[in-house]
Coordinates of C-alpha atoms and ligand atoms in Angstrom, one line a residue:
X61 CA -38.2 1.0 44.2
X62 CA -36.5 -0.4 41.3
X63 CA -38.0 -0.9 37.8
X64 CA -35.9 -3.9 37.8
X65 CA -36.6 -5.4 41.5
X66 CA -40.4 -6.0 39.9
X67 CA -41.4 -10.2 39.5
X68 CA -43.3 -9.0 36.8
X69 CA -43.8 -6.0 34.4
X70 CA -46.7 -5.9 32.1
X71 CA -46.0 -3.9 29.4
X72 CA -49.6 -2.8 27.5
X73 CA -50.5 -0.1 25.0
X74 CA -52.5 0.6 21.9
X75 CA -51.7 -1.9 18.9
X76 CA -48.8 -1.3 17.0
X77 CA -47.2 1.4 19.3
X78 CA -44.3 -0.8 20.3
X79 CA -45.1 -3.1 23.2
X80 CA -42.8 -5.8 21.8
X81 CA -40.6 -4.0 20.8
X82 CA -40.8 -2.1 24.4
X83 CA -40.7 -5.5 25.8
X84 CA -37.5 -6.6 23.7
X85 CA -35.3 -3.8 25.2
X86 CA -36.3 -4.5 28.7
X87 CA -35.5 -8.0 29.2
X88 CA -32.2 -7.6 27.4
X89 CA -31.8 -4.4 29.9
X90 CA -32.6 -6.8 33.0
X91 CA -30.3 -9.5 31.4
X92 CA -27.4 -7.5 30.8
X93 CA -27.9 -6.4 34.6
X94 CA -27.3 -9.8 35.5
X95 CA -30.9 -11.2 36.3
X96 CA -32.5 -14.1 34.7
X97 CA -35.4 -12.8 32.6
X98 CA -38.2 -14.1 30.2
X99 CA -40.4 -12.8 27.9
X100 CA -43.8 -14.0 27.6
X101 CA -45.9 -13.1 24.6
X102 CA -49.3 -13.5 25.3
X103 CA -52.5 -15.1 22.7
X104 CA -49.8 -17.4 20.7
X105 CA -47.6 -14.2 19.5
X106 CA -44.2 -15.1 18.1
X107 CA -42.5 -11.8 17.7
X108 CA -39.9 -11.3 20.1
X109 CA -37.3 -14.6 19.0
X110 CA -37.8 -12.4 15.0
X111 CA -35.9 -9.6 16.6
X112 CA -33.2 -11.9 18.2
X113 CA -33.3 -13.9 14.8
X114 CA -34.1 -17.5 16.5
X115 CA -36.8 -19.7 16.0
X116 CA -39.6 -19.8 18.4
X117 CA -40.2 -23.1 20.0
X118 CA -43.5 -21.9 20.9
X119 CA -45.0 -23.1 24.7
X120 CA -41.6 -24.1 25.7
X121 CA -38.9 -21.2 26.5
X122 CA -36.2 -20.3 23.7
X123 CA -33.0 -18.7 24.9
X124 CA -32.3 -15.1 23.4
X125 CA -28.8 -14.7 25.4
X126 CA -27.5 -16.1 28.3
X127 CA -29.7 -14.6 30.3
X128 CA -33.0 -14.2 28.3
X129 CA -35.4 -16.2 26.9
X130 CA -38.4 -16.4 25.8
X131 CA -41.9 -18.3 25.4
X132 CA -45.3 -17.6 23.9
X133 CA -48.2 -18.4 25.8
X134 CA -51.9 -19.7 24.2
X135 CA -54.7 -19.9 26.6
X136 CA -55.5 -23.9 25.1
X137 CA -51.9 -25.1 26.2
X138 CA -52.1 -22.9 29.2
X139 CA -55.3 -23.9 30.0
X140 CA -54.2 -28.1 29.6
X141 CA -51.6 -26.6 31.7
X142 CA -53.9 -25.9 34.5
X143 CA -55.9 -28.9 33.9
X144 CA -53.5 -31.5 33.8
X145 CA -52.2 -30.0 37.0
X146 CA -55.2 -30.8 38.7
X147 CA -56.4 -33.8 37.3
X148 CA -53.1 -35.2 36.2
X149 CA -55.0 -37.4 33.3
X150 CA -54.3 -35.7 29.8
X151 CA -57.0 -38.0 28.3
X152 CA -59.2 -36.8 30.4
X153 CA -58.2 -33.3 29.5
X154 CA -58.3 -34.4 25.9
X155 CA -62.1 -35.7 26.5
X156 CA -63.4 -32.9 27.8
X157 CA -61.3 -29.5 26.4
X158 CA -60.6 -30.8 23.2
X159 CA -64.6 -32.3 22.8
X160 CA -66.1 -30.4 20.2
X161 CA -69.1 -29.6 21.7
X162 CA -68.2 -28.8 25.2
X163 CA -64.5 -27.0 24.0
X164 CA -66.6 -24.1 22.5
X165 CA -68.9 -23.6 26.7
X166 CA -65.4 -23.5 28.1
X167 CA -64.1 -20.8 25.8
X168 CA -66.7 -18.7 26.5
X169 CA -66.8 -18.6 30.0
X170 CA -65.9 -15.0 30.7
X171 CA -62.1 -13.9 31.2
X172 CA -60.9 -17.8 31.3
X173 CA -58.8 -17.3 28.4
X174 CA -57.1 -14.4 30.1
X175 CA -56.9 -15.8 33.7
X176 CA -55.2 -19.0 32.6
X177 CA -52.4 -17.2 30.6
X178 CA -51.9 -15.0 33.9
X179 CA -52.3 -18.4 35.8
X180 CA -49.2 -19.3 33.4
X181 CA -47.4 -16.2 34.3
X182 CA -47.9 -16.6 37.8
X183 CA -46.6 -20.5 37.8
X184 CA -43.4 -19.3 35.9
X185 CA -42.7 -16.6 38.4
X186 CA -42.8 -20.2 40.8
X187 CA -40.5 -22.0 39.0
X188 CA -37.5 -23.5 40.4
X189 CA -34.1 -24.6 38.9
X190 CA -31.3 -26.2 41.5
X191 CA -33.4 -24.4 44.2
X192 CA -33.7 -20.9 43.3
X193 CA -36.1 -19.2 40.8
X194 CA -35.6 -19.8 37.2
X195 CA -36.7 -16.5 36.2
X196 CA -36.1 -13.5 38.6
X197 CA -38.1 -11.2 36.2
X198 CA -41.1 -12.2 33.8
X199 CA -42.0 -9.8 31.2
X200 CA -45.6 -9.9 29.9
X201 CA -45.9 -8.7 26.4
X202 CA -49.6 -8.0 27.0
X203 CA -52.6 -7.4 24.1
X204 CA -53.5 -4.4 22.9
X205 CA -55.2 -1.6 25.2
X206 CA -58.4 -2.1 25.9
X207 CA -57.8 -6.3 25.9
X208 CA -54.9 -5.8 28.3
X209 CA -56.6 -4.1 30.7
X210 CA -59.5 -6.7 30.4
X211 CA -56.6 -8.8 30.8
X212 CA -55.4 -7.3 33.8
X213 CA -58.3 -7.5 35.6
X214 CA -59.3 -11.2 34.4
X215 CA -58.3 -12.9 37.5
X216 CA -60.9 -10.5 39.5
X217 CA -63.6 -11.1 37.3
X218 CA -63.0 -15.0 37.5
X219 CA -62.9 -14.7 41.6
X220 CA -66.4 -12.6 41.0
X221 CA -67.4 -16.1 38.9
X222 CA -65.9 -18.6 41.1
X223 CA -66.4 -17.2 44.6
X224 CA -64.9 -20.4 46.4
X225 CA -63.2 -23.3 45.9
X226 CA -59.9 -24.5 44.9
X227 CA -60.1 -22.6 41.7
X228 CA -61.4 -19.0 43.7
X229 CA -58.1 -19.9 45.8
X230 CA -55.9 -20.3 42.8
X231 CA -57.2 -17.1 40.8
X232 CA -57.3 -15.0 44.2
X233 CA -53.5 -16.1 44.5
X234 CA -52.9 -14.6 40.8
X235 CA -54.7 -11.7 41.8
X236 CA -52.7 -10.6 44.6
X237 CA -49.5 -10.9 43.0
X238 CA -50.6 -9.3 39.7
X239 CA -52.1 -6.5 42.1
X240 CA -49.2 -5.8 44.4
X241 CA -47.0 -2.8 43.5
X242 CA -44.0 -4.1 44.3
X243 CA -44.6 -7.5 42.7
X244 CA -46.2 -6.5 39.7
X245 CA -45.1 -3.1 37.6
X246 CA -46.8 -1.8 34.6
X247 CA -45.4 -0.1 30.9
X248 CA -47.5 2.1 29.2
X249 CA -46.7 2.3 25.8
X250 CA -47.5 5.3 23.4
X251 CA -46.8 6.8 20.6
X252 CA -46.1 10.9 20.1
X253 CA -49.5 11.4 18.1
X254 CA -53.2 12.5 19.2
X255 CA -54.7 9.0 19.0
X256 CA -52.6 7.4 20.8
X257 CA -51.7 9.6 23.7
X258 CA -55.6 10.2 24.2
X259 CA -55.8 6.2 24.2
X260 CA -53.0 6.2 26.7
X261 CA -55.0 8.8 29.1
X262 CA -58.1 7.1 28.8
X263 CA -56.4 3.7 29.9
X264 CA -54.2 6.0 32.3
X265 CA -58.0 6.8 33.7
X266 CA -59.4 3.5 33.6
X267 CA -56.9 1.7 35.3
X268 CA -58.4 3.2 39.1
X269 CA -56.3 1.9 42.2
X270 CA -53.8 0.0 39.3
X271 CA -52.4 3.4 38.6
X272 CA -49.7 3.1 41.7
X273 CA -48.1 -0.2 39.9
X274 CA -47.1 2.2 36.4
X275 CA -43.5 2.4 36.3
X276 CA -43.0 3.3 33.1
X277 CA -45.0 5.4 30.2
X278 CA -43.1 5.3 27.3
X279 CA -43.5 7.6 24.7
X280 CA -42.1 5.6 21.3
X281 CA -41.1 6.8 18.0
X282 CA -39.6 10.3 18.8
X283 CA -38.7 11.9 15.6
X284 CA -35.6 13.9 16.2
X285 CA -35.5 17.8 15.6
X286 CA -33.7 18.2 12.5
X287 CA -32.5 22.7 13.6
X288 CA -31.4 22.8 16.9
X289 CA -31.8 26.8 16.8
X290 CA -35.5 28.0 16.9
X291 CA -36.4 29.5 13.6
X292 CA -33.6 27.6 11.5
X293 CA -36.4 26.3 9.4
X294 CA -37.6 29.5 7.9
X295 CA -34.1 30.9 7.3
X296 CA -33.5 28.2 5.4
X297 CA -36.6 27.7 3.8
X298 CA -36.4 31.3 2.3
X299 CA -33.0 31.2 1.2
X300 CA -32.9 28.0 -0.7
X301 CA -36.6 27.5 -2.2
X302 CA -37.0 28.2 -5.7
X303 CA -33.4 27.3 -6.7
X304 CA -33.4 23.9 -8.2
X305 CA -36.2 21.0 -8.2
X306 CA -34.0 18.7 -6.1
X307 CA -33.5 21.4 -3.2
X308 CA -37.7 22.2 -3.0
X309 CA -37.7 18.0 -3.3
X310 CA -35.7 18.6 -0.1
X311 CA -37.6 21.5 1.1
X312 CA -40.5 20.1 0.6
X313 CA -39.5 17.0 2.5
X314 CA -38.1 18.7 5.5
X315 CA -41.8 20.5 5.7
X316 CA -43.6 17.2 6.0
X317 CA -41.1 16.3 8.7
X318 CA -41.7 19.5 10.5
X319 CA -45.6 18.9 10.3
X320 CA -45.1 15.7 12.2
X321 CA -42.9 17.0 14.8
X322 CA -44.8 19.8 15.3
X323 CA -47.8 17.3 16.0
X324 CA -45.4 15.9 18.7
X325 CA -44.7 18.6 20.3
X326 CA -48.7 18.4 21.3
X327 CA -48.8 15.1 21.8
X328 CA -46.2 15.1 24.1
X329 CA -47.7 18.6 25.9
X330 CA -51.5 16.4 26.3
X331 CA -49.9 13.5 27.7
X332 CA -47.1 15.4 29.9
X333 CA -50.2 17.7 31.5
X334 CA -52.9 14.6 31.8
X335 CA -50.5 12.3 33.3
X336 CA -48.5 13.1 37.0
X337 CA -46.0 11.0 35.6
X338 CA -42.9 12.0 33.1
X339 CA -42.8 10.0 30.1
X340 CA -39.5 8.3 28.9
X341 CA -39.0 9.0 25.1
X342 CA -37.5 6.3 22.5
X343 CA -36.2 7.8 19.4
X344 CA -38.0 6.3 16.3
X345 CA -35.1 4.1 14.7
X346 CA -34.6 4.6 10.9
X347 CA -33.8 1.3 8.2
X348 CA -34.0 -2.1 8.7
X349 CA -36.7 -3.3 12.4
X350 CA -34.6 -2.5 15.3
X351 CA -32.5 -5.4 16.2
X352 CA -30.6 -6.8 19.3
X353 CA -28.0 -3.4 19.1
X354 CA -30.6 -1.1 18.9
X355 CA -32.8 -2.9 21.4
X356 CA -29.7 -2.7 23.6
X357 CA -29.6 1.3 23.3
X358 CA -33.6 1.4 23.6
X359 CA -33.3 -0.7 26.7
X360 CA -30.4 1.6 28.5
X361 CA -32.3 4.6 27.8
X362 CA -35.9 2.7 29.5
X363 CA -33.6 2.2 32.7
X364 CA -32.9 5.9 33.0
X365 CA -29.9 5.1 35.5
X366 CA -32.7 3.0 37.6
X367 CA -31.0 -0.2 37.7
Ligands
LIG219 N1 -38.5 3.0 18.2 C1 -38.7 2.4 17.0 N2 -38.1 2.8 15.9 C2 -38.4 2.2 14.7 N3 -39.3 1.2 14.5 C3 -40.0 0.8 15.6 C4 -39.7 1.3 16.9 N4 -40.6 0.7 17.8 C5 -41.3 -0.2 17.1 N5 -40.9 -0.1 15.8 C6 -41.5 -0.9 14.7 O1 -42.9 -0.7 14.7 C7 -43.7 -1.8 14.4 C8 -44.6 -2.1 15.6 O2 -43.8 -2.4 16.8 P1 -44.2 -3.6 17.8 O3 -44.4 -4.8 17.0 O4 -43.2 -3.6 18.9 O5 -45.6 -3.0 18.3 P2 -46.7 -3.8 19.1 O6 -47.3 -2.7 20.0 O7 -46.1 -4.9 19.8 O8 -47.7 -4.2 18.0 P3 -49.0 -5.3 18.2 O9 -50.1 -4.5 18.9 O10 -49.3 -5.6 16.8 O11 -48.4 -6.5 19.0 C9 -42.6 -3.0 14.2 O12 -42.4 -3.1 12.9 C10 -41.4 -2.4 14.9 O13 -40.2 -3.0 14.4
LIG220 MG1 -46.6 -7.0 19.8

């Protein structure tokens, strides 16, 4: 099956590994292929319209290109959302969510904040426009591990809550969809160092019967070898130290950046023998944040010639 042919892909990892970034390359991928694609970011980030320099418009979806857009979901709009669905009153909503001393009950009932914003995922994947879907793919830019997989399971633990009713029916409706392999696909992200990888194995672990839906791990930020020959490095280490400050500047540069790829190299052998899965590596893009062109090339290289 096709990464592609997914309704939705949730693309999670540790913070700061490159989920949006992840999430950036493969909607512009799906785009360019010629489906209709959005990008949510979940808990009220605004990130992804930065890298396409536009302004966010928040709730409501901004186009990225003709085929991509994207929106940024908060669990108080998506919850009104829900709300005003049902009761079709927004004082009432107003009254009751926006009351001082009832809002803070309702925010902590357990996993609500999560299920709604997956509620809102689900509704978009619903959405209509002259009689066909409006988005063929949604995109989840999900939290952090850890959060995301809390996330992920949310509409479970809300069904666990509920048990029946209208709203048990709603969140067992979310559930199915987000647990369906071939509706629902997931992106690991990673980074090539210890912490991370172990983070990615332990969610990797945790995830139980979810494990089928991951369609991706992505190992981000691959420094690239600067020898192609094996023992380069040495050669040239002993012929040119000691002959002027600016060359052991460089030597001792080149060191550093051996270090790290020789930290790599183990990340990469923990996670390639933990995992039954090959990852897909992104190179680590030096200068400016990567922007649309390199998002394009990061996105091509995620496909892998699975379109
Ligand atoms: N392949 C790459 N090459 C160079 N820089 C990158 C690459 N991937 C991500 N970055 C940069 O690393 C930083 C973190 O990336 P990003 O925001 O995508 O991570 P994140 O997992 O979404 O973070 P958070 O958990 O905070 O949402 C950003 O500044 C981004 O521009
Ligand atoms: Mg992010």
């Amino acid at each position: 099956m096709s990464l592609l042919s997914h309704r939705i892909l949730m693309v999670t990892g540790k913070g700061g590994v490159g989920k949006t970034v992840v999430s950036a390359a493969l909607g512009l991928a799906a785009a360019e292929s010629g489906k209709k694609v959005l990008i949510a970011e979940t808990s009220g980030a605004q990130r992804i319209p930065e890298l396409f320099g536009v302004t966010s418009s928040g709730y409501t979806a901004t186009a990225l290109t003709p085929n991509l857009s994207t929106l940024s979901i908060t669990p108080l709009e998506a919850i009104e959302d829900y709300v005003i669905q049902q009761i079709r009153v927004r004082r009432l909503f107003n009254l009751v969510f926006r009351n001082r001393i009832i809002g803070p009950f309702i925010d902590a009932v357990p996993g609500l904040h999560d299920t709604v914003q997956l509620g809102k995922v689900f509704d978009l994947t619903r959405e209509k426009s002259w009689g066909r879907p409006t988005w063929d793919l949604v995109i989840v830019d999900a939290p952090a591990t850890g959060h995301g997989l809390t996330m992920l399971n949310s509409a479970k633990t809300m069904m666990d809550l509920t048990r029946t009713g209208p709203m048990y029916e709603q969140v067992r409706l979310v559930h199915e969809m987000l647990s369906d392999p071939k509706e629902t696909g997931l992106v690991l992200v990673s980074l090539p160092e210890i912490m991370p990888v172990s983070e990615t194995i332990d969610l990797w672990e945790r995830l139980g019967e979810a494990r089928e839906q991951v369609r991706r791990v992505v190992l981000n930020c691959v420094y690239p070898a600067p020898f192609t020959q094996p023992g380069c490095w040495s050669v040239a280490q002993e012929a040119l130290s000691g002959r002027s400050e600016g060359l052991d500047e460089g030597l001792a540069l080149t060191e550093r950046w051996m270090g790290r790829l020789e930290q790599q190299a183990e990340a990469r052998q923990r996670l390639s023998s933990s995992l039954p899965m090959s990852a897909f590596e992104l190179p680590r893009i030096f200068g400016p944040p990567p922007g649309p062109e390199q998002l394009r090339a990061l996105g091509a290289m995620l496909l892998g010639g699975d379109q």
